[in-house]
Tab-separated table of C-alpha atoms in Angstrom:
chain	number	residue	atom	x	y	z
C	264	MET	CA	23.761	-13.652	114.541
C	265	LYS	CA	22.900	-16.198	111.952
C	266	MET	CA	19.363	-14.891	111.842
C	267	LYS	CA	20.494	-11.356	111.091
C	268	PHE	CA	22.693	-12.558	108.220
C	269	THR	CA	19.771	-14.396	106.677
C	270	LYS	CA	17.607	-11.255	106.827
C	271	LYS	CA	20.316	-9.210	105.122
C	272	ILE	CA	20.571	-11.709	102.252
C	273	ALA	CA	16.795	-11.709	101.787
C	274	THR	CA	16.734	-7.937	101.771
C	275	ILE	CA	19.425	-7.786	99.104
C	276	LEU	CA	17.640	-10.312	96.855
C	277	LEU	CA	14.357	-8.465	97.220
C	278	SER	CA	16.034	-5.233	96.273
C	279	VAL	CA	17.522	-6.842	93.145
C	280	CYS	CA	14.124	-8.203	92.073
C	281	LEU	CA	12.597	-4.785	92.427
C	282	ILE	CA	15.363	-3.071	90.500
C	283	VAL	CA	15.407	-5.439	87.462
C	284	PRO	CA	11.830	-4.624	86.209
C	285	CYS	CA	12.596	-0.956	86.392
C	286	PHE	CA	15.608	-1.366	84.169
C	287	SER	CA	13.627	-3.331	81.650
C	288	VAL	CA	10.920	-0.667	81.459
C	289	MET	CA	13.444	2.044	80.949
C	290	ALA	CA	15.175	0.059	78.257
C	291	LEU	CA	11.880	-0.554	76.460
C	292	ALA	CA	10.965	3.091	76.632
C	293	ALA	CA	14.249	4.232	75.170
C	294	ASN	CA	14.438	1.581	72.456
C	295	GLY	CA	12.645	3.527	69.661
C	296	VAL	CA	12.160	7.070	68.445
C	297	ILE	CA	10.077	8.885	65.801
C	298	PHE	CA	11.087	12.311	64.566
C	299	PHE	CA	10.243	14.742	61.730
C	300	SER	CA	12.148	17.425	59.865
C	301	ASP	CA	11.495	21.116	60.657
C	302	LEU	CA	11.457	23.655	57.851
C	303	GLU	CA	10.631	27.160	56.711
C	304	THR	CA	8.609	27.952	53.592
C	305	SER	CA	6.450	30.649	51.969
C	306	VAL	CA	2.778	31.019	51.115
C	307	GLY	CA	1.902	29.183	47.892
C	308	ASP	CA	5.020	27.047	47.901
C	309	GLU	CA	4.985	23.290	48.123
C	310	PHE	CA	7.190	21.668	50.748
C	311	THR	CA	8.025	18.175	51.959
C	312	ILE	CA	8.238	16.857	55.512
C	313	THR	CA	10.267	13.700	56.110
C	314	GLY	CA	9.306	11.304	58.892
C	315	THR	CA	11.621	8.637	60.367
C	316	ALA	CA	10.993	5.699	62.725
C	317	VAL	CA	14.133	4.159	64.328
C	318	VAL	CA	14.595	1.023	66.444
C	319	SER	CA	17.863	1.229	68.368
C	320	GLY	CA	20.082	-1.840	68.288
C	321	ASP	CA	17.729	-3.968	66.178
C	322	VAL	CA	16.175	-4.296	62.752
C	323	ILE	CA	12.858	-2.542	62.386
C	324	GLY	CA	9.821	-4.530	61.305
C	325	ASP	CA	6.512	-2.690	60.668
C	326	ALA	CA	5.366	0.816	61.562
C	327	THR	CA	1.934	2.478	61.773
C	328	ILE	CA	2.008	6.150	62.671
C	329	HIS	CA	-0.937	8.563	63.006
C	330	MET	CA	-0.363	12.303	62.559
C	331	THR	CA	-2.368	15.523	62.772
C	332	TYR	CA	-1.916	19.006	61.263
C	333	ASP	CA	-3.821	22.260	60.884
C	334	PRO	CA	-5.454	22.297	57.419
C	335	SER	CA	-5.870	26.072	57.518
C	336	TYR	CA	-2.078	26.533	57.322
C	337	MET	CA	-1.106	23.743	54.997
C	338	ARG	CA	-2.842	21.294	52.682
C	339	PHE	CA	-1.767	17.685	52.222
C	340	GLU	CA	-1.194	16.692	48.584
C	341	GLU	CA	0.484	13.303	48.524
C	342	GLY	CA	2.783	11.056	50.473
C	343	ASP	CA	4.815	7.885	50.303
C	344	GLY	CA	2.668	5.303	52.092
C	345	VAL	CA	0.618	8.069	53.705
C	346	ASN	CA	-3.183	8.069	53.592
C	347	ALA	CA	-5.353	11.085	54.329
C	348	ASP	CA	-8.064	9.729	56.609
C	349	THR	CA	-9.898	13.018	56.991
C	350	ASP	CA	-8.982	16.635	56.524
C	351	GLY	CA	-6.119	17.223	59.003
C	352	ASN	CA	-5.476	13.552	59.864
C	353	LEU	CA	-2.874	11.321	58.226
C	354	THR	CA	-1.797	7.712	58.670
C	355	PHE	CA	1.468	6.140	57.575
C	356	LYS	CA	1.852	2.370	57.113
C	357	GLY	CA	5.080	0.737	56.019
C	358	SER	CA	7.593	-2.058	56.552
C	359	GLY	CA	11.359	-2.221	56.822
C	360	ASP	CA	13.637	-3.797	54.253
C	361	GLY	CA	14.738	-6.542	56.650
C	362	SER	CA	18.225	-5.145	57.218
C	363	SER	CA	17.864	-1.516	58.325
C	364	ASP	CA	16.985	-0.153	61.779
C	365	ARG	CA	14.795	2.640	60.383
C	366	ILE	CA	11.932	3.521	58.015
C	367	GLU	CA	11.697	6.882	56.242
C	368	PHE	CA	8.666	8.381	54.476
C	369	THR	CA	7.833	11.749	52.927
C	370	MET	CA	4.734	13.950	52.817
C	371	LYS	CA	4.101	16.833	50.404
C	372	PHE	CA	2.125	19.895	51.506
C	373	GLN	CA	1.294	23.351	50.186
C	374	ALA	CA	1.544	26.418	52.400
C	375	LEU	CA	-1.764	28.300	52.577
C	376	GLN	CA	-1.125	31.258	54.936
C	377	GLU	CA	1.592	32.974	56.969
C	378	GLY	CA	2.334	31.811	60.455
C	379	SER	CA	3.768	28.939	62.464
C	380	THR	CA	2.143	25.559	62.662
C	381	ARG	CA	3.073	22.027	63.722
C	382	LEU	CA	2.618	18.495	62.441
C	383	GLU	CA	2.358	16.232	65.455
C	384	GLN	CA	2.665	12.512	65.911
C	385	GLY	CA	-0.297	10.678	67.421
C	386	ASP	CA	-0.604	6.994	68.244
C	387	ALA	CA	2.147	4.802	66.808
C	388	THR	CA	2.881	1.085	66.662
C	389	VAL	CA	6.428	-0.012	65.827
C	390	THR	CA	7.793	-3.570	65.871
C	391	ASP	CA	11.270	-5.060	65.642
C	392	SER	CA	12.450	-7.923	63.438
C	393	ALA	CA	10.966	-10.467	65.879
C	394	GLY	CA	7.566	-8.750	65.756
C	395	SER	CA	7.820	-7.423	69.325
C	396	SER	CA	6.328	-4.005	70.020
C	397	VAL	CA	8.790	-1.159	70.540
C	398	ALA	CA	7.855	1.968	72.480
C	399	CYS	CA	8.918	5.149	70.706
C	400	GLU	CA	9.172	8.725	71.819
C	401	GLU	CA	6.648	11.009	70.105
C	402	GLY	CA	7.930	13.438	67.504
C	403	TYR	CA	6.691	16.548	65.706
C	404	ALA	CA	7.656	19.006	62.974
C	405	ASP	CA	7.557	22.789	63.311
C	406	VAL	CA	6.704	24.636	60.109
C	407	THR	CA	7.233	28.373	59.679
C	408	ILE	CA	5.381	29.935	56.751
C	409	GLY	CA	6.471	33.363	55.515
C	410	ALA	CA	5.028	35.785	52.962
C	411	GLY	CA	4.840	34.409	49.463
C	412	ASP	CA	2.613	34.296	46.377
C	413	PRO	CA	-0.992	33.410	47.227
C	414	SER	CA	-1.777	33.044	43.487
C	415	LYS	CA	0.145	29.770	43.543
C	416	ILE	CA	-2.410	28.216	45.835
C	417	LYS	CA	-4.462	25.631	43.964
C	418	ASP	CA	-8.183	26.074	44.140
C	419	VAL	CA	-8.964	22.530	45.134
C	420	ALA	CA	-12.365	21.781	46.609
C	421	SER	CA	-13.009	18.941	49.002
C	422	GLY	CA	-15.895	17.443	50.869
C	423	THR	CA	-18.500	17.752	48.073
C	424	SER	CA	-21.445	15.377	48.361
C	425	VAL	CA	-22.106	12.960	45.495
C	426	THR	CA	-25.174	10.711	45.118
C	427	ILE	CA	-24.797	7.432	43.226
C	428	ASP	CA	-27.738	5.002	42.956
C	429	GLY	CA	-29.367	6.590	45.994
C	430	GLN	CA	-26.259	6.355	48.188
C	431	GLU	CA	-24.357	9.385	49.443
C	432	TYR	CA	-20.589	9.743	48.948
C	433	THR	CA	-18.100	12.509	49.636
C	434	LEU	CA	-15.716	13.594	46.922
C	435	SER	CA	-12.378	13.805	48.705
C	436	GLY	CA	-8.776	14.454	47.840
C	437	ASP	CA	-7.352	12.941	51.018
C	438	PHE	CA	-5.484	9.990	49.573
C	439	SER	CA	-1.840	9.072	49.050
C	440	ASP	CA	-0.016	8.136	45.856
C	441	SER	CA	0.342	4.577	47.094
C	442	MET	CA	-3.426	4.207	46.949
C	443	ILE	CA	-3.681	5.249	43.302
C	444	PRO	CA	-4.265	2.295	40.912
C	445	ALA	CA	-1.290	1.248	38.792
C	446	GLY	CA	-0.980	3.185	35.553
C	447	PHE	CA	-2.621	6.298	37.045
C	448	THR	CA	-0.989	9.308	38.663
C	449	ALA	CA	-2.241	12.080	40.932
C	450	GLY	CA	-3.953	14.851	39.020
C	451	GLU	CA	-6.889	17.215	38.943
C	452	ILE	CA	-10.486	16.594	37.889
C	453	THR	CA	-13.304	19.082	37.366
C	454	TYR	CA	-16.712	18.408	38.893
C	455	ASN	CA	-19.536	20.977	38.871
C	456	ASP	CA	-17.096	23.700	37.760
C	457	SER	CA	-14.832	23.009	40.733
C	458	THR	CA	-11.379	21.402	40.751
C	459	TYR	CA	-10.671	18.359	42.878
C	460	LYS	CA	-7.723	16.146	43.445
C	461	GLY	CA	-8.032	12.848	41.643
C	462	ALA	CA	-6.130	10.341	39.498
C	463	VAL	CA	-5.563	10.491	35.751
C	464	GLN	CA	-4.251	8.130	33.053
C	465	GLU	CA	-2.101	10.251	30.750
C	466	LYS	CA	-2.126	7.883	27.769
C	467	THR	CA	-5.885	7.306	27.602
C	468	GLY	CA	-7.168	10.441	29.346
C	469	LEU	CA	-9.164	8.362	31.837
C	470	GLN	CA	-9.976	10.050	35.150
C	471	MET	CA	-10.716	8.633	38.596
C	472	ALA	CA	-12.235	10.278	41.670
C	473	TYR	CA	-11.774	9.317	45.296
C	474	LEU	CA	-15.162	8.896	47.007
C	475	VAL	CA	-15.733	8.239	50.712
C	476	ASP	CA	-18.937	6.496	51.839
C	477	GLY	CA	-20.937	7.104	55.010
C	478	ASP	CA	-18.783	4.661	56.992
C	479	GLY	CA	-15.611	6.581	56.149
C	480	LYS	CA	-14.368	3.981	53.656
C	481	GLY	CA	-12.781	5.533	50.585
C	482	ASP	CA	-12.327	4.065	47.114
C	483	PHE	CA	-11.570	5.165	43.574
C	484	TRP	CA	-14.377	5.459	41.000
C	485	MET	CA	-14.088	6.006	37.267
C	486	TYR	CA	-15.168	9.556	36.392
C	487	ASP	CA	-16.534	10.759	33.048
C	488	SER	CA	-16.159	14.526	32.790
C	489	SER	CA	-18.395	14.715	29.695
C	490	ASP	CA	-21.535	14.006	31.747
C	491	SER	CA	-20.105	14.256	35.318
C	492	SER	CA	-20.959	10.615	36.006
C	493	PHE	CA	-19.251	8.061	38.235
C	494	SER	CA	-18.961	4.303	37.664
C	495	PRO	CA	-17.358	1.507	39.711
C	496	ALA	CA	-13.720	0.605	39.162
C	497	GLU	CA	-11.707	-2.283	40.552
C	498	GLN	CA	-7.981	-2.889	40.343
C	499	VAL	CA	-7.013	-6.520	39.768
C	500	VAL	CA	-3.386	-7.569	40.234
C	501	ILE	CA	-2.410	-10.093	37.552
C	502	SER	CA	1.273	-10.406	38.473
C	503	ASP	CA	4.028	-8.516	40.266
C	504	THR	CA	4.417	-6.160	37.327
C	505	TYR	CA	1.017	-6.296	35.653
C	506	SER	CA	-2.447	-5.217	36.732
C	507	ILE	CA	-5.715	-4.073	35.198
C	508	VAL	CA	-8.532	-1.751	36.248
C	509	ILE	CA	-12.019	-3.033	35.442
C	510	PHE	CA	-14.717	-0.475	34.598
C	511	ASP	CA	-17.848	-0.125	32.478
C	512	ALA	CA	-17.150	0.346	28.769
C	513	GLY	CA	-20.294	2.402	28.201
C	514	SER	CA	-20.458	3.388	24.531
C	515	LYS	CA	-16.812	2.558	23.868
C	516	VAL	CA	-17.601	-0.912	22.480
C	517	SER	CA	-20.509	-2.388	20.501
C	518	MET	CA	-20.480	-6.184	20.565
C	519	PRO	CA	-22.018	-8.550	17.983
C	520	SER	CA	-25.592	-9.648	18.555
C	521	LYS	CA	-24.582	-13.100	19.790
C	522	TYR	CA	-23.118	-11.516	22.962
C	523	SER	CA	-25.882	-10.677	25.437
C	524	LYS	CA	-25.245	-7.808	27.839
C	525	GLY	CA	-25.706	-8.176	31.583
C	526	ASN	CA	-24.316	-7.349	35.031
C	527	LEU	CA	-21.848	-9.269	37.186
C	528	GLU	CA	-20.576	-8.661	40.723
C	529	ILE	CA	-16.789	-8.744	41.132
C	530	ASN	CA	-15.187	-8.082	44.540
C	531	GLY	CA	-18.388	-6.532	45.835
C	532	LYS	CA	-18.840	-4.198	42.844
C	533	THR	CA	-21.259	-4.569	39.943
C	534	PHE	CA	-19.974	-4.216	36.382
C	535	GLU	CA	-21.505	-4.383	32.922
C	536	ILE	CA	-20.368	-7.531	31.105
C	537	TRP	CA	-21.234	-9.714	28.083
C	538	ASP	CA	-22.005	-13.417	28.304
C	539	GLU	CA	-19.619	-15.660	26.355
C	540	PRO	CA	-22.066	-17.661	24.167
C	541	ASP	CA	-19.746	-20.611	23.574
C	542	ARG	CA	-18.679	-21.319	27.172
C	543	ASP	CA	-20.557	-21.329	30.456
C	544	GLY	CA	-19.120	-19.359	33.351
C	545	PHE	CA	-17.049	-17.112	31.071
C	546	TYR	CA	-17.768	-13.426	30.600
C	547	VAL	CA	-16.316	-10.572	28.554
C	548	LEU	CA	-15.526	-7.349	30.410
C	549	TYR	CA	-13.691	-4.103	29.721
C	550	ALA	CA	-10.487	-2.937	31.439
C	551	VAL	CA	-7.335	-0.846	31.096
C	552	ASN	CA	-3.913	-2.204	32.017
C	553	ASN	CA	-1.076	-0.401	33.784
C	554	ASP	CA	0.458	0.487	30.384
C	555	GLY	CA	-2.635	2.504	29.470
C	556	GLU	CA	-4.020	0.005	26.938
C	557	GLU	CA	-7.792	-0.489	26.912
C	558	SER	CA	-9.069	-3.886	25.843
C	559	LEU	CA	-11.648	-6.623	26.353
C	560	TYR	CA	-10.837	-9.408	28.810
C	561	LEU	CA	-12.254	-12.904	29.130
C	562	TYR	CA	-13.141	-13.545	32.769
C	563	ASP	CA	-13.387	-17.061	34.211
C	564	SER	CA	-15.858	-16.782	37.098
C	565	VAL	CA	-14.888	-20.227	38.453
C	566	GLU	CA	-11.120	-19.812	38.714
C	567	HIS	CA	-11.249	-15.975	38.820
C	568	THR	CA	-8.703	-15.512	36.048
C	569	TYR	CA	-8.497	-12.833	33.382
C	570	GLN	CA	-7.265	-13.248	29.810
C	571	ARG	CA	-6.935	-10.449	27.296
C	572	MET	CA	-8.916	-11.172	24.128
C	573	GLU	CA	-9.122	-9.639	20.678
C	574	THR	CA	-12.042	-7.368	20.040
C	575	PRO	CA	-14.620	-9.105	17.794
C	576	LYS	CA	-14.238	-7.892	14.196
C	577	SER	CA	-17.759	-6.539	14.078
C	578	ALA	CA	-17.312	-4.568	17.305
C	579	THR	CA	-16.992	-0.814	16.787
C	580	THR	CA	-15.727	2.087	18.839
C	581	PRO	CA	-17.319	5.578	18.975
C	582	ASP	CA	-14.371	6.980	16.995
C	583	LYS	CA	-15.649	5.099	13.928
C	584	LYS	CA	-18.844	6.424	12.349
C	585	SER	CA	-20.148	3.058	11.214
C	586	ALA	CA	-19.010	-0.474	10.550
C	587	SER	CA	-17.821	-1.267	7.064
C	588	LYS	CA	-19.888	-3.404	4.726
C	589	PHE	CA	-17.246	-6.102	4.947
C	590	ASP	CA	-17.603	-6.254	8.747
C	591	ALA	CA	-21.390	-6.408	8.406
C	592	ILE	CA	-21.080	-9.344	6.015
C	593	LEU	CA	-18.725	-11.136	8.394
C	594	GLU	CA	-21.184	-10.642	11.237
C	595	LYS	CA	-24.047	-12.090	9.197
C	596	ILE	CA	-21.910	-15.041	8.211
C	597	SER	CA	-20.925	-15.716	11.820
C	598	ASP	CA	-24.540	-15.446	12.978
C	599	HIS	CA	-25.818	-17.815	10.247
C	600	LEU	CA	-22.762	-19.939	9.661
C	601	ILE	CA	-24.698	-23.206	9.122
C	602	TRP	CA	-26.866	-21.715	6.377
C	603	PHE	CA	-23.889	-20.191	4.596
C	604	VAL	CA	-22.036	-23.516	4.707
C	605	ALA	CA	-25.086	-25.324	3.291
C	606	ALA	CA	-25.459	-22.756	0.495
C	607	ALA	CA	-21.769	-23.041	-0.347
C	608	ALA	CA	-22.077	-26.859	-0.478
C	609	VAL	CA	-25.059	-26.643	-2.860
C	610	ILE	CA	-23.152	-24.270	-5.138
C	611	VAL	CA	-20.152	-26.615	-5.190
C	612	ILE	CA	-22.383	-29.600	-6.042
C	613	LEU	CA	-24.033	-27.692	-8.895
C	614	LEU	CA	-20.650	-26.705	-10.274
C	615	VAL	CA	-19.469	-30.323	-10.146
C	616	ILE	CA	-22.610	-31.496	-11.978
C	617	PHE	CA	-22.181	-28.804	-14.628
C	618	LEU	CA	-18.563	-29.800	-15.171
C	619	LEU	CA	-19.484	-33.499	-15.469
C	620	VAL	CA	-22.199	-32.780	-18.058
C	621	SER	CA	-19.804	-30.601	-20.043
C	622	VAL	CA	-17.134	-33.311	-19.990
C	623	VAL	CA	-19.606	-35.985	-21.153
C	624	LYS	CA	-20.927	-33.830	-23.992
C	625	LEU	CA	-17.406	-33.014	-25.118
C	626	HIS	CA	-16.473	-36.700	-25.028
C	627	ASN	CA	-19.496	-37.682	-27.157
C	628	ARG	CA	-18.762	-34.993	-29.699
C	629	ASN	CA	-15.136	-36.076	-30.007
C	630	ARG	CA	-16.263	-39.652	-30.492
C	631	GLU	CA	-18.675	-38.649	-33.295
C	632	LEU	CA	-15.909	-36.717	-35.001
C	633	ASP	CA	-13.602	-39.716	-34.728
C	634	ASP	CA	-16.260	-41.953	-36.322
C	635	LEU	CA	-16.776	-39.448	-39.108
C	636	TYR	CA	-13.045	-39.256	-39.800
C	637	ASP	CA	-12.826	-43.027	-39.841
C	638	GLU	CA	-15.755	-43.314	-42.238
C	639	TYR	CA	-14.278	-40.921	-44.811
C	640	GLU	CA	-10.688	-41.935	-44.114
C	641	LEU	CA	-9.712	-38.351	-43.568
C	642	ASP	CA	-6.877	-39.225	-41.274
C	643	ASP	CA	-5.477	-42.215	-43.239
C	644	GLU	CA	-4.417	-40.513	-46.526
C	645	PRO	CA	-4.052	-37.005	-47.780
C	646	GLN	CA	-6.559	-35.461	-50.137
C	647	ARG	CA	-6.083	-36.586	-53.714
C	648	ASN	CA	-7.225	-33.409	-55.382
C	649	PRO	CA	-6.568	-30.661	-52.974
C	650	VAL	CA	-8.035	-27.353	-53.799
C	651	LYS	CA	-5.355	-25.026	-54.942
C	652	PRO	CA	-5.602	-21.465	-53.919
C	653	ILE	CA	-6.639	-19.107	-56.675
C	654	GLN	CA	-3.819	-16.853	-57.604
C	655	PRO	CA	-4.802	-13.259	-58.022
C	656	VAL	CA	-5.128	-12.216	-61.656
C	657	LYS	CA	-2.579	-9.650	-62.571
C	658	ALA	CA	-3.765	-6.599	-64.290
C	659	GLU	CA	-3.138	-6.563	-68.055
C	660	LYS	CA	-2.837	-3.717	-70.333
C	661	LYS	CA	-5.980	-2.701	-72.118
C	662	SER	CA	-4.556	-3.353	-75.566
C	663	GLN	CA	-3.482	-6.879	-74.677
C	664	PHE	CA	-6.872	-7.652	-73.144
C	665	LYS	CA	-8.676	-6.352	-76.276
C	666	LYS	CA	-6.406	-8.349	-78.604
C	667	ARG	CA	-7.059	-11.522	-76.696
C	668	GLN	CA	-10.802	-10.851	-76.826
C	669	ASP	CA	-10.679	-10.365	-80.574
C	670	ASP	CA	-8.713	-13.565	-81.112
C	671	ASP	CA	-11.192	-15.528	-79.072
C	672	PHE	CA	-14.058	-14.054	-81.007
C	673	GLU	CA	-12.494	-14.914	-84.400
C	674	ASP	CA	-11.872	-18.502	-83.321
C	675	ASP	CA	-15.447	-18.808	-82.211
C	676	TYR	CA	-16.663	-17.322	-85.462
C	677	ASP	CA	-14.630	-19.726	-87.588
C	678	ASP	CA	-16.054	-22.652	-85.705
C	679	PHE	CA	-19.521	-21.254	-86.143
C	680	ASP	CA	-18.951	-20.752	-89.854
C	681	ASP	CA	-17.811	-24.321	-90.314
C	682	ASP	CA	-20.799	-25.691	-88.501
C	683	PHE	CA	-23.321	-23.861	-90.678
C	684	ASP	CA	-22.879	-24.706	-94.362
C	685	ASP	CA	-24.538	-22.635	-97.016
C	686	ASP	CA	-25.920	-25.665	-98.729
C	687	ASP	CA	-27.594	-27.007	-95.661
C	688	TYR	CA	-29.112	-23.976	-94.175
C	689	TYR	CA	-29.295	-21.270	-96.755
C	690	ASP	CA	-31.895	-21.950	-99.481
C	691	ASP	CA	-34.622	-20.303	-101.300
C	692	ASP	CA	-37.129	-20.945	-98.632
C	693	PHE	CA	-35.131	-18.773	-96.365
C	694	ASP	CA	-35.163	-16.020	-98.910
C	695	ASP	CA	-38.834	-16.455	-99.374
C	696	ASP	CA	-39.343	-15.956	-95.715
C	697	TYR	CA	-37.558	-12.660	-95.887
C	698	ASP	CA	-39.559	-11.716	-98.897
C	699	ASP	CA	-42.715	-12.443	-96.999
C	700	GLU	CA	-41.643	-10.096	-94.355
C	701	GLY	CA	-41.180	-7.389	-96.895
C	702	ILE	CA	-37.464	-7.372	-96.873
C	703	SER	CA	-35.799	-8.068	-100.245
C	704	ASP	CA	-32.215	-8.528	-101.102
C	705	ASP	CA	-32.182	-5.229	-102.830
C	706	THR	CA	-33.822	-3.203	-100.079
C	707	ARG	CA	-32.080	-4.913	-97.119
C	708	ASN	CA	-29.763	-2.358	-95.574
C	709	VAL	CA	-28.313	-1.368	-92.279
C	710	ASP	CA	-31.198	0.783	-91.206
C	711	GLU	CA	-33.695	-1.960	-91.733
C	712	PHE	CA	-31.481	-4.355	-89.891
C	713	ASP	CA	-31.339	-2.006	-86.948
C	714	ASP	CA	-35.101	-1.664	-86.981
C	715	TYR	CA	-35.522	-5.375	-86.939
C	716	PHE	CA	-33.310	-5.874	-83.877
C	717	ASP	CA	-34.150	-3.949	-80.729
C	718	ASP	CA	-31.422	-2.030	-78.872
C	719	ASP	CA	-32.435	-3.692	-75.645
C	720	ASP	CA	-31.199	-6.982	-76.975
C	721	PHE	CA	-27.715	-5.575	-77.372
C	722	ASP	CA	-27.807	-3.989	-73.976
C	723	SER	CA	-28.553	-7.317	-72.357
C	724	PHE	CA	-25.774	-8.876	-74.367
C	725	ASP	CA	-23.362	-6.225	-73.203
C	726	ASP	CA	-24.430	-6.852	-69.609
C	727	TYR	CA	-23.749	-10.526	-70.049
C	728	ASN	CA	-20.253	-9.839	-71.401
C	729	ILE	CA	-19.505	-7.492	-68.503
C	730	LYS	CA	-20.619	-10.031	-65.922
C	731	LYS	CA	-18.617	-12.722	-67.650
C	732	GLU	CA	-15.533	-10.544	-67.645
C	733	LYS	CA	-15.983	-9.808	-63.955
C	734	ARG	CA	-16.167	-13.485	-63.219
C	735	LYS	CA	-12.934	-13.999	-65.089
C	736	LYS	CA	-11.161	-11.149	-63.266
C	737	GLY	CA	-12.499	-11.858	-59.760
C	738	ASP	CA	-9.820	-12.663	-57.206
C	739	THR	CA	-12.053	-14.290	-54.607
C	740	PHE	CA	-12.954	-17.903	-54.149
C	741	GLU	CA	-16.174	-19.065	-52.559
C	742	MET	CA	-16.522	-22.436	-50.838
C	743	ASP	CA	-19.402	-23.963	-48.937
C	744	PHE	CA	-18.558	-25.826	-45.740
C	745	ILE	CA	-20.531	-28.638	-44.193
C	746	ASP	CA	-21.300	-28.228	-40.507
C	747	LEU	CA	-20.485	-31.572	-38.873
C	748	ASP	CA	-22.682	-30.720	-35.861
């Protein structure tokens, strides 16, 4: 009896042990679910499918969900955290906010033709807040596409082969908005007369293309539509809110001659850079920030830091036809700074010498003048007989002037008459002399007197009187000065 009771207890315990794992498996299987929204649309219209991953009774952690769709019915354009692996295959990667039991994401498509199609979930990995894996039921979305406007369908090519430096790439549009570098948005680019999905920077007009290599790894490259060329690009995160995209400047910048151009590998990509001549391990490269501002950056290859720097004054952009003469002079000065400093020093020294010589000469001259003043006592007493200015002679009436001339002449004549006495100077000898000349007292008359004296003698006498009168009437005064130098 006791033996039978023991067997019953063992049977019950065994049954419980077998039942408990089954309950745990069922609970694990029913602990998560993934579902998508169904919808109806028309040809040419764009539509959005929303996906949701839910962890029941817990906080969701991370989620990775693979999906497939028929690309002949709809074309993927962009998605929140969704990456287009290949045409018809999508992958979502995201994390919860730490408080919610679900994660939602959206995907934008364009309807290409009428009919019914389905977006289906593939493999999925979902974790809870503790990081434990949660099994989720598979979901899907049914899409019904009706008649619409086929002209709305964008002619976007995909899968074009591109060769860069001997390596083959595929120009693809299968990428999500989350993959686009900061400062760029999804847009269209034109390559070989065909339109492709790419990324554009509205402020600068820069364009980027998404290229996939032979191993299926995709990345963004800078694209120049003017010559259909591709160049490497690398996004560098500076802070939580600031980032830059490094790329080759090409002809955008012309650096001064002291900066030598070269190549440098950054994060596995090779970029054109300039060596910083004043510091080892520092390089100048070109980049655009997330605000759409292009600039030069100083890169520290040791600490891997980036610092925005001012463009050298002699550097020019293609928008400017040529550098100004002032910039050219500044560049020459910077390149030959030592020689310019030496020339400036020589000029300053010469100016100082010239000033010293001028000061000494001026001092000596002042001293000579002081000695001269002391010798003639020019400073000690005023001049005893200063020269009085000549007052201008006022004009007199003609009658008064003639009267004064006559009075002067009579006075002179009286004096002359007194000086010559008849007894002393007039005698017979004098008369005899006249007689010898043939002129007698009886025959002496005015005509003979005129013949004896020539008219030229009176003319010269008149000239003398005129000159004398001018000297009396002149109103100018001439003085000779002695040059003390």
